[in-house]
């Protein structure tokens, strides 16, 4: 179990803070890291690929996997289910990789219960105003969904002190490198 812990990084942060971009940069500059591809019932965005960005499931299939005990953790976020499949972690760690989980705060707490020595990082936006600007520029959610995500963001920011590290995302590459440095210094 302990070996698995040391090869897991959990990254959380409010929607729009740039988690996905930062994580893509980490994977691009350091081949030790791979992404845990989450399952979700959310609708696929046009730029997303099934099996790469997410494993897109119907609610029925998601619930079946919950009942079959396939999830390490799962949650309901803004009316959609999201979850980490145990297999994503086990297979990738066995293959010698460090697995990066990009998940919200409740999921992070649940992963920490199972793998207490995993590394948890909260990615903070420079400000809530900047976060809203990024969410609107992204153009993937309508106004009511943006409001819902902004509400969720202020809730999530309240959990940041429960993470091992808080990293501010001002510039993507610099932020990705800080996370890699934290991982190496913790090892
Ligand atoms: P989005 O819809 O923007 O892709 O994701 C919404 C939120 O769900 C984000 O905070 C994202 O990190 C989180 N999320 C993605 N996958 C998982 C997962 O497997 N488990 C949990 N708990 N949250 C997830």
PDB file of C-alpha atoms and ligand atoms in Angstrom:
ATOM      1  CA  UNK A   1       0.000   0.000   0.000  1.00  0.00           C
ATOM      2  CA  UNK A   2       2.774   2.451   0.982  1.00  0.00           C
ATOM      3  CA  UNK A   3       4.513   2.159  -2.366  1.00  0.00           C
ATOM      4  CA  UNK A   4       1.300   3.069  -4.098  1.00  0.00           C
ATOM      5  CA  UNK A   5       0.837   6.151  -1.877  1.00  0.00           C
ATOM      6  CA  UNK A   6       4.185   7.612  -2.887  1.00  0.00           C
ATOM      7  CA  UNK A   7       3.264   7.360  -6.521  1.00  0.00           C
ATOM      8  CA  UNK A   8       0.012   9.268  -6.319  1.00  0.00           C
ATOM      9  CA  UNK A   9      -0.420  13.031  -6.649  1.00  0.00           C
ATOM     10  CA  UNK A  10      -3.874  14.477  -6.114  1.00  0.00           C
ATOM     11  CA  UNK A  11      -4.491  17.917  -7.608  1.00  0.00           C
ATOM     12  CA  UNK A  12      -7.620  19.921  -6.842  1.00  0.00           C
ATOM     13  CA  UNK A  13      -8.674  23.455  -7.505  1.00  0.00           C
ATOM     14  CA  UNK A  14     -11.782  25.300  -8.604  1.00  0.00           C
ATOM     15  CA  UNK A  15     -13.160  24.812 -12.089  1.00  0.00           C
ATOM     16  CA  UNK A  16     -11.382  27.223 -14.446  1.00  0.00           C
ATOM     17  CA  UNK A  17      -8.196  27.552 -12.378  1.00  0.00           C
ATOM     18  CA  UNK A  18      -6.233  25.795 -15.112  1.00  0.00           C
ATOM     19  CA  UNK A  19      -5.779  22.347 -13.547  1.00  0.00           C
ATOM     20  CA  UNK A  20      -6.073  20.469 -16.818  1.00  0.00           C
ATOM     21  CA  UNK A  21      -3.619  22.738 -18.636  1.00  0.00           C
ATOM     22  CA  UNK A  22      -1.086  22.544 -15.826  1.00  0.00           C
ATOM     23  CA  UNK A  23      -1.385  18.751 -15.631  1.00  0.00           C
ATOM     24  CA  UNK A  24      -0.986  18.420 -19.411  1.00  0.00           C
ATOM     25  CA  UNK A  25       2.210  20.454 -19.083  1.00  0.00           C
ATOM     26  CA  UNK A  26       3.496  18.199 -16.276  1.00  0.00           C
ATOM     27  CA  UNK A  27       2.900  15.092 -18.437  1.00  0.00           C
ATOM     28  CA  UNK A  28       4.561  16.776 -21.381  1.00  0.00           C
ATOM     29  CA  UNK A  29       7.769  17.754 -19.573  1.00  0.00           C
ATOM     30  CA  UNK A  30       8.220  14.693 -17.357  1.00  0.00           C
ATOM     31  CA  UNK A  31       7.495  11.164 -18.567  1.00  0.00           C
ATOM     32  CA  UNK A  32       7.284   9.719 -15.055  1.00  0.00           C
ATOM     33  CA  UNK A  33       3.777  11.130 -14.690  1.00  0.00           C
ATOM     34  CA  UNK A  34       0.526   9.829 -16.175  1.00  0.00           C
ATOM     35  CA  UNK A  35      -3.057  10.930 -15.751  1.00  0.00           C
ATOM     36  CA  UNK A  36      -5.722   8.937 -13.952  1.00  0.00           C
ATOM     37  CA  UNK A  37      -8.541   9.126 -16.490  1.00  0.00           C
ATOM     38  CA  UNK A  38     -11.746   9.664 -14.507  1.00  0.00           C
ATOM     39  CA  UNK A  39     -15.165   8.352 -15.411  1.00  0.00           C
ATOM     40  CA  UNK A  40     -17.986  10.882 -15.655  1.00  0.00           C
ATOM     41  CA  UNK A  41     -21.626  11.182 -16.627  1.00  0.00           C
ATOM     42  CA  UNK A  42     -21.084  14.798 -17.768  1.00  0.00           C
ATOM     43  CA  UNK A  43     -21.673  15.561 -21.413  1.00  0.00           C
ATOM     44  CA  UNK A  44     -18.508  15.425 -23.503  1.00  0.00           C
ATOM     45  CA  UNK A  45     -17.199  18.832 -24.600  1.00  0.00           C
ATOM     46  CA  UNK A  46     -16.377  19.033 -28.314  1.00  0.00           C
ATOM     47  CA  UNK A  47     -12.603  19.159 -27.706  1.00  0.00           C
ATOM     48  CA  UNK A  48     -12.636  16.162 -25.367  1.00  0.00           C
ATOM     49  CA  UNK A  49     -11.852  12.579 -26.394  1.00  0.00           C
ATOM     50  CA  UNK A  50     -13.506   9.575 -24.793  1.00  0.00           C
ATOM     51  CA  UNK A  51     -10.947   7.439 -22.945  1.00  0.00           C
ATOM     52  CA  UNK A  52      -8.330  10.205 -22.997  1.00  0.00           C
ATOM     53  CA  UNK A  53      -9.837  13.183 -21.198  1.00  0.00           C
ATOM     54  CA  UNK A  54     -12.543  11.197 -19.441  1.00  0.00           C
ATOM     55  CA  UNK A  55     -14.290   7.869 -19.724  1.00  0.00           C
ATOM     56  CA  UNK A  56     -17.793   9.090 -20.568  1.00  0.00           C
ATOM     57  CA  UNK A  57     -20.521   6.871 -19.117  1.00  0.00           C
ATOM     58  CA  UNK A  58     -24.299   6.885 -18.925  1.00  0.00           C
ATOM     59  CA  UNK A  59     -25.685   7.289 -15.386  1.00  0.00           C
ATOM     60  CA  UNK A  60     -26.784   3.664 -15.533  1.00  0.00           C
ATOM     61  CA  UNK A  61     -23.305   2.385 -16.411  1.00  0.00           C
ATOM     62  CA  UNK A  62     -21.718   4.642 -13.796  1.00  0.00           C
ATOM     63  CA  UNK A  63     -24.024   3.319 -11.063  1.00  0.00           C
ATOM     64  CA  UNK A  64     -23.344  -0.254 -12.182  1.00  0.00           C
ATOM     65  CA  UNK A  65     -19.606   0.350 -11.668  1.00  0.00           C
ATOM     66  CA  UNK A  66     -20.310   1.879  -8.256  1.00  0.00           C
ATOM     67  CA  UNK A  67     -22.257  -1.261  -7.305  1.00  0.00           C
ATOM     68  CA  UNK A  68     -19.485  -3.477  -8.658  1.00  0.00           C
ATOM     69  CA  UNK A  69     -16.976  -1.700  -6.364  1.00  0.00           C
ATOM     70  CA  UNK A  70     -14.886  -0.408  -9.261  1.00  0.00           C
ATOM     71  CA  UNK A  71     -14.392   3.111  -7.869  1.00  0.00           C
ATOM     72  CA  UNK A  72     -11.716   4.263  -5.452  1.00  0.00           C
ATOM     73  CA  UNK A  73     -13.909   7.339  -4.911  1.00  0.00           C
ATOM     74  CA  UNK A  74     -16.745   9.100  -6.669  1.00  0.00           C
ATOM     75  CA  UNK A  75     -18.877  12.175  -6.167  1.00  0.00           C
ATOM     76  CA  UNK A  76     -21.757  14.190  -7.534  1.00  0.00           C
ATOM     77  CA  UNK A  77     -20.485  17.562  -8.783  1.00  0.00           C
ATOM     78  CA  UNK A  78     -22.822  20.139 -10.347  1.00  0.00           C
ATOM     79  CA  UNK A  79     -25.393  17.389 -11.108  1.00  0.00           C
ATOM     80  CA  UNK A  80     -22.964  14.939 -12.730  1.00  0.00           C
ATOM     81  CA  UNK A  81     -21.103  11.954 -11.367  1.00  0.00           C
ATOM     82  CA  UNK A  82     -17.299  11.845 -11.474  1.00  0.00           C
ATOM     83  CA  UNK A  83     -15.144   9.018 -10.168  1.00  0.00           C
ATOM     84  CA  UNK A  84     -11.673   7.505 -10.021  1.00  0.00           C
ATOM     85  CA  UNK A  85     -11.518   3.884 -11.123  1.00  0.00           C
ATOM     86  CA  UNK A  86      -9.316   1.677  -8.917  1.00  0.00           C
ATOM     87  CA  UNK A  87      -7.892   0.077 -12.028  1.00  0.00           C
ATOM     88  CA  UNK A  88      -6.541   3.418 -13.296  1.00  0.00           C
ATOM     89  CA  UNK A  89      -4.342   3.710 -10.212  1.00  0.00           C
ATOM     90  CA  UNK A  90      -3.306   0.092  -9.771  1.00  0.00           C
ATOM     91  CA  UNK A  91      -2.347  -0.608 -13.394  1.00  0.00           C
ATOM     92  CA  UNK A  92      -0.385   2.618 -13.812  1.00  0.00           C
ATOM     93  CA  UNK A  93       1.524   2.379 -10.530  1.00  0.00           C
ATOM     94  CA  UNK A  94       2.356  -1.272 -11.314  1.00  0.00           C
ATOM     95  CA  UNK A  95       3.759  -0.043 -14.630  1.00  0.00           C
ATOM     96  CA  UNK A  96       6.154   2.189 -12.654  1.00  0.00           C
ATOM     97  CA  UNK A  97       4.375   5.490 -13.226  1.00  0.00           C
ATOM     98  CA  UNK A  98       3.373   8.294 -10.908  1.00  0.00           C
ATOM     99  CA  UNK A  99      -0.376   8.773 -11.264  1.00  0.00           C
ATOM    100  CA  UNK A 100      -1.865  12.260 -11.207  1.00  0.00           C
ATOM    101  CA  UNK A 101      -5.500  12.547 -10.104  1.00  0.00           C
ATOM    102  CA  UNK A 102      -7.286  15.763 -11.005  1.00  0.00           C
ATOM    103  CA  UNK A 103     -10.307  15.675  -8.753  1.00  0.00           C
ATOM    104  CA  UNK A 104     -12.465  17.913  -6.564  1.00  0.00           C
ATOM    105  CA  UNK A 105     -12.057  18.361  -2.811  1.00  0.00           C
ATOM    106  CA  UNK A 106     -14.377  15.631  -1.519  1.00  0.00           C
ATOM    107  CA  UNK A 107     -12.715  13.081  -3.791  1.00  0.00           C
ATOM    108  CA  UNK A 108      -9.274  14.244  -2.633  1.00  0.00           C
ATOM    109  CA  UNK A 109     -10.254  13.679   0.995  1.00  0.00           C
ATOM    110  CA  UNK A 110     -11.495  10.192   0.180  1.00  0.00           C
ATOM    111  CA  UNK A 111      -8.305   9.276  -1.686  1.00  0.00           C
ATOM    112  CA  UNK A 112      -6.259  10.524   1.290  1.00  0.00           C
ATOM    113  CA  UNK A 113      -8.209   8.125   3.541  1.00  0.00           C
ATOM    114  CA  UNK A 114      -7.205   5.153   1.385  1.00  0.00           C
ATOM    115  CA  UNK A 115      -3.681   6.375   0.551  1.00  0.00           C
ATOM    116  CA  UNK A 116      -2.683   8.607   3.500  1.00  0.00           C
ATOM    117  CA  UNK A 117       0.822   9.269   2.208  1.00  0.00           C
ATOM    118  CA  UNK A 118      -0.175  10.471  -1.224  1.00  0.00           C
ATOM    119  CA  UNK A 119       0.788  14.041  -2.131  1.00  0.00           C
ATOM    120  CA  UNK A 120      -2.097  16.524  -2.271  1.00  0.00           C
ATOM    121  CA  UNK A 121      -1.835  19.871  -3.997  1.00  0.00           C
ATOM    122  CA  UNK A 122      -4.406  22.635  -4.193  1.00  0.00           C
ATOM    123  CA  UNK A 123      -4.131  24.767  -7.279  1.00  0.00           C
ATOM    124  CA  UNK A 124      -5.356  28.254  -6.482  1.00  0.00           C
ATOM    125  CA  UNK A 125      -6.378  30.914  -8.995  1.00  0.00           C
ATOM    126  CA  UNK A 126      -4.773  34.365  -8.548  1.00  0.00           C
ATOM    127  CA  UNK A 127      -8.241  35.682  -7.540  1.00  0.00           C
ATOM    128  CA  UNK A 128     -11.958  34.845  -7.864  1.00  0.00           C
ATOM    129  CA  UNK A 129     -12.326  37.627 -10.474  1.00  0.00           C
ATOM    130  CA  UNK A 130      -9.587  36.061 -12.573  1.00  0.00           C
ATOM    131  CA  UNK A 131     -11.214  32.650 -12.142  1.00  0.00           C
ATOM    132  CA  UNK A 132     -14.550  33.924 -13.454  1.00  0.00           C
ATOM    133  CA  UNK A 133     -12.787  35.609 -16.366  1.00  0.00           C
ATOM    134  CA  UNK A 134     -11.045  32.311 -17.278  1.00  0.00           C
ATOM    135  CA  UNK A 135     -14.299  30.349 -16.970  1.00  0.00           C
ATOM    136  CA  UNK A 136     -16.110  32.795 -19.262  1.00  0.00           C
ATOM    137  CA  UNK A 137     -13.259  32.865 -21.786  1.00  0.00           C
ATOM    138  CA  UNK A 138     -13.320  29.075 -21.950  1.00  0.00           C
ATOM    139  CA  UNK A 139     -16.785  29.254 -23.427  1.00  0.00           C
ATOM    140  CA  UNK A 140     -17.746  25.718 -22.418  1.00  0.00           C
ATOM    141  CA  UNK A 141     -20.499  26.543 -19.897  1.00  0.00           C
ATOM    142  CA  UNK A 142     -23.550  28.775 -20.117  1.00  0.00           C
ATOM    143  CA  UNK A 143     -24.191  31.582 -17.628  1.00  0.00           C
ATOM    144  CA  UNK A 144     -26.159  29.511 -15.118  1.00  0.00           C
ATOM    145  CA  UNK A 145     -23.498  26.790 -15.100  1.00  0.00           C
ATOM    146  CA  UNK A 146     -20.766  29.418 -14.635  1.00  0.00           C
ATOM    147  CA  UNK A 147     -22.659  30.808 -11.627  1.00  0.00           C
ATOM    148  CA  UNK A 148     -22.993  27.283 -10.239  1.00  0.00           C
ATOM    149  CA  UNK A 149     -19.240  26.664 -10.729  1.00  0.00           C
ATOM    150  CA  UNK A 150     -18.321  30.038  -9.151  1.00  0.00           C
ATOM    151  CA  UNK A 151     -20.427  29.167  -6.108  1.00  0.00           C
ATOM    152  CA  UNK A 152     -18.703  25.802  -5.922  1.00  0.00           C
ATOM    153  CA  UNK A 153     -15.306  27.532  -6.327  1.00  0.00           C
ATOM    154  CA  UNK A 154     -15.726  29.681  -3.218  1.00  0.00           C
ATOM    155  CA  UNK A 155     -16.768  26.550  -1.315  1.00  0.00           C
ATOM    156  CA  UNK A 156     -13.707  24.656  -2.611  1.00  0.00           C
ATOM    157  CA  UNK A 157     -11.301  27.478  -1.718  1.00  0.00           C
ATOM    158  CA  UNK A 158     -12.321  26.936   1.897  1.00  0.00           C
ATOM    159  CA  UNK A 159     -10.681  23.510   1.806  1.00  0.00           C
ATOM    160  CA  UNK A 160      -7.296  24.596   0.511  1.00  0.00           C
ATOM    161  CA  UNK A 161      -5.548  24.483   3.906  1.00  0.00           C
ATOM    162  CA  UNK A 162      -6.308  20.746   4.194  1.00  0.00           C
ATOM    163  CA  UNK A 163      -3.901  20.058   1.282  1.00  0.00           C
ATOM    164  CA  UNK A 164      -0.185  19.326   1.692  1.00  0.00           C
ATOM    165  CA  UNK A 165       0.685  22.273  -0.594  1.00  0.00           C
ATOM    166  CA  UNK A 166      -1.077  25.256  -2.148  1.00  0.00           C
ATOM    167  CA  UNK A 167       0.308  26.391  -5.490  1.00  0.00           C
ATOM    168  CA  UNK A 168      -0.910  29.538  -7.238  1.00  0.00           C
ATOM    169  CA  UNK A 169      -1.404  29.184 -10.960  1.00  0.00           C
ATOM    170  CA  UNK A 170      -0.082  32.408 -12.482  1.00  0.00           C
ATOM    171  CA  UNK A 171       1.811  30.883 -15.377  1.00  0.00           C
ATOM    172  CA  UNK A 172       1.363  27.321 -16.640  1.00  0.00           C
ATOM    173  CA  UNK A 173       4.946  26.126 -17.100  1.00  0.00           C
ATOM    174  CA  UNK A 174       6.182  27.693 -13.896  1.00  0.00           C
ATOM    175  CA  UNK A 175       3.290  26.115 -12.010  1.00  0.00           C
ATOM    176  CA  UNK A 176       3.906  22.662 -13.569  1.00  0.00           C
ATOM    177  CA  UNK A 177       7.595  22.850 -12.628  1.00  0.00           C
ATOM    178  CA  UNK A 178       6.760  23.858  -9.047  1.00  0.00           C
ATOM    179  CA  UNK A 179       4.575  20.769  -8.708  1.00  0.00           C
ATOM    180  CA  UNK A 180       7.315  18.489 -10.080  1.00  0.00           C
ATOM    181  CA  UNK A 181       9.814  20.077  -7.661  1.00  0.00           C
ATOM    182  CA  UNK A 182       7.469  19.528  -4.733  1.00  0.00           C
ATOM    183  CA  UNK A 183       7.055  15.865  -5.733  1.00  0.00           C
ATOM    184  CA  UNK A 184      10.827  15.360  -5.968  1.00  0.00           C
ATOM    185  CA  UNK A 185      11.537  17.104  -2.683  1.00  0.00           C
ATOM    186  CA  UNK A 186       8.878  14.999  -0.916  1.00  0.00           C
ATOM    187  CA  UNK A 187      10.327  11.759  -2.319  1.00  0.00           C
TER     188      UNK A 187
HETATM  189  P1  LIG B   1     -15.098  19.284 -15.301  1.00  0.00           P
HETATM  190  O1  LIG B   1     -16.541  19.080 -15.566  1.00  0.00           O
HETATM  191  O2  LIG B   1     -14.743  20.749 -15.280  1.00  0.00           O
HETATM  192  O3  LIG B   1     -14.212  18.480 -16.194  1.00  0.00           O
HETATM  193  O4  LIG B   1     -14.828  18.748 -13.827  1.00  0.00           O
HETATM  194  C1  LIG B   1     -15.579  19.210 -12.733  1.00  0.00           C
HETATM  195  C2  LIG B   1     -14.860  18.871 -11.435  1.00  0.00           C
HETATM  196  O5  LIG B   1     -14.837  17.448 -11.247  1.00  0.00           O
HETATM  197  C3  LIG B   1     -13.403  19.318 -11.419  1.00  0.00           C
HETATM  198  O6  LIG B   1     -13.116  19.913 -10.159  1.00  0.00           O
HETATM  199  C4  LIG B   1     -12.644  18.028 -11.601  1.00  0.00           C
HETATM  200  O7  LIG B   1     -11.362  18.094 -11.017  1.00  0.00           O
HETATM  201  C5  LIG B   1     -13.542  17.072 -10.833  1.00  0.00           C
HETATM  202  N1  LIG B   1     -13.297  15.670 -11.171  1.00  0.00           N
HETATM  203  C6  LIG B   1     -12.885  15.150 -12.342  1.00  0.00           C
HETATM  204  N2  LIG B   1     -12.748  13.834 -12.250  1.00  0.00           N
HETATM  205  C7  LIG B   1     -13.044  13.497 -10.972  1.00  0.00           C
HETATM  206  C8  LIG B   1     -13.061  12.263 -10.245  1.00  0.00           C
HETATM  207  O8  LIG B   1     -12.749  11.189 -10.745  1.00  0.00           O
HETATM  208  N3  LIG B   1     -13.443  12.319  -8.952  1.00  0.00           N
HETATM  209  C9  LIG B   1     -13.778  13.483  -8.344  1.00  0.00           C
HETATM  210  N4  LIG B   1     -14.114  13.410  -7.056  1.00  0.00           N
HETATM  211  N5  LIG B   1     -13.784  14.662  -8.981  1.00  0.00           N
HETATM  212  C10 LIG B   1     -13.412  14.673 -10.283  1.00  0.00           C
END
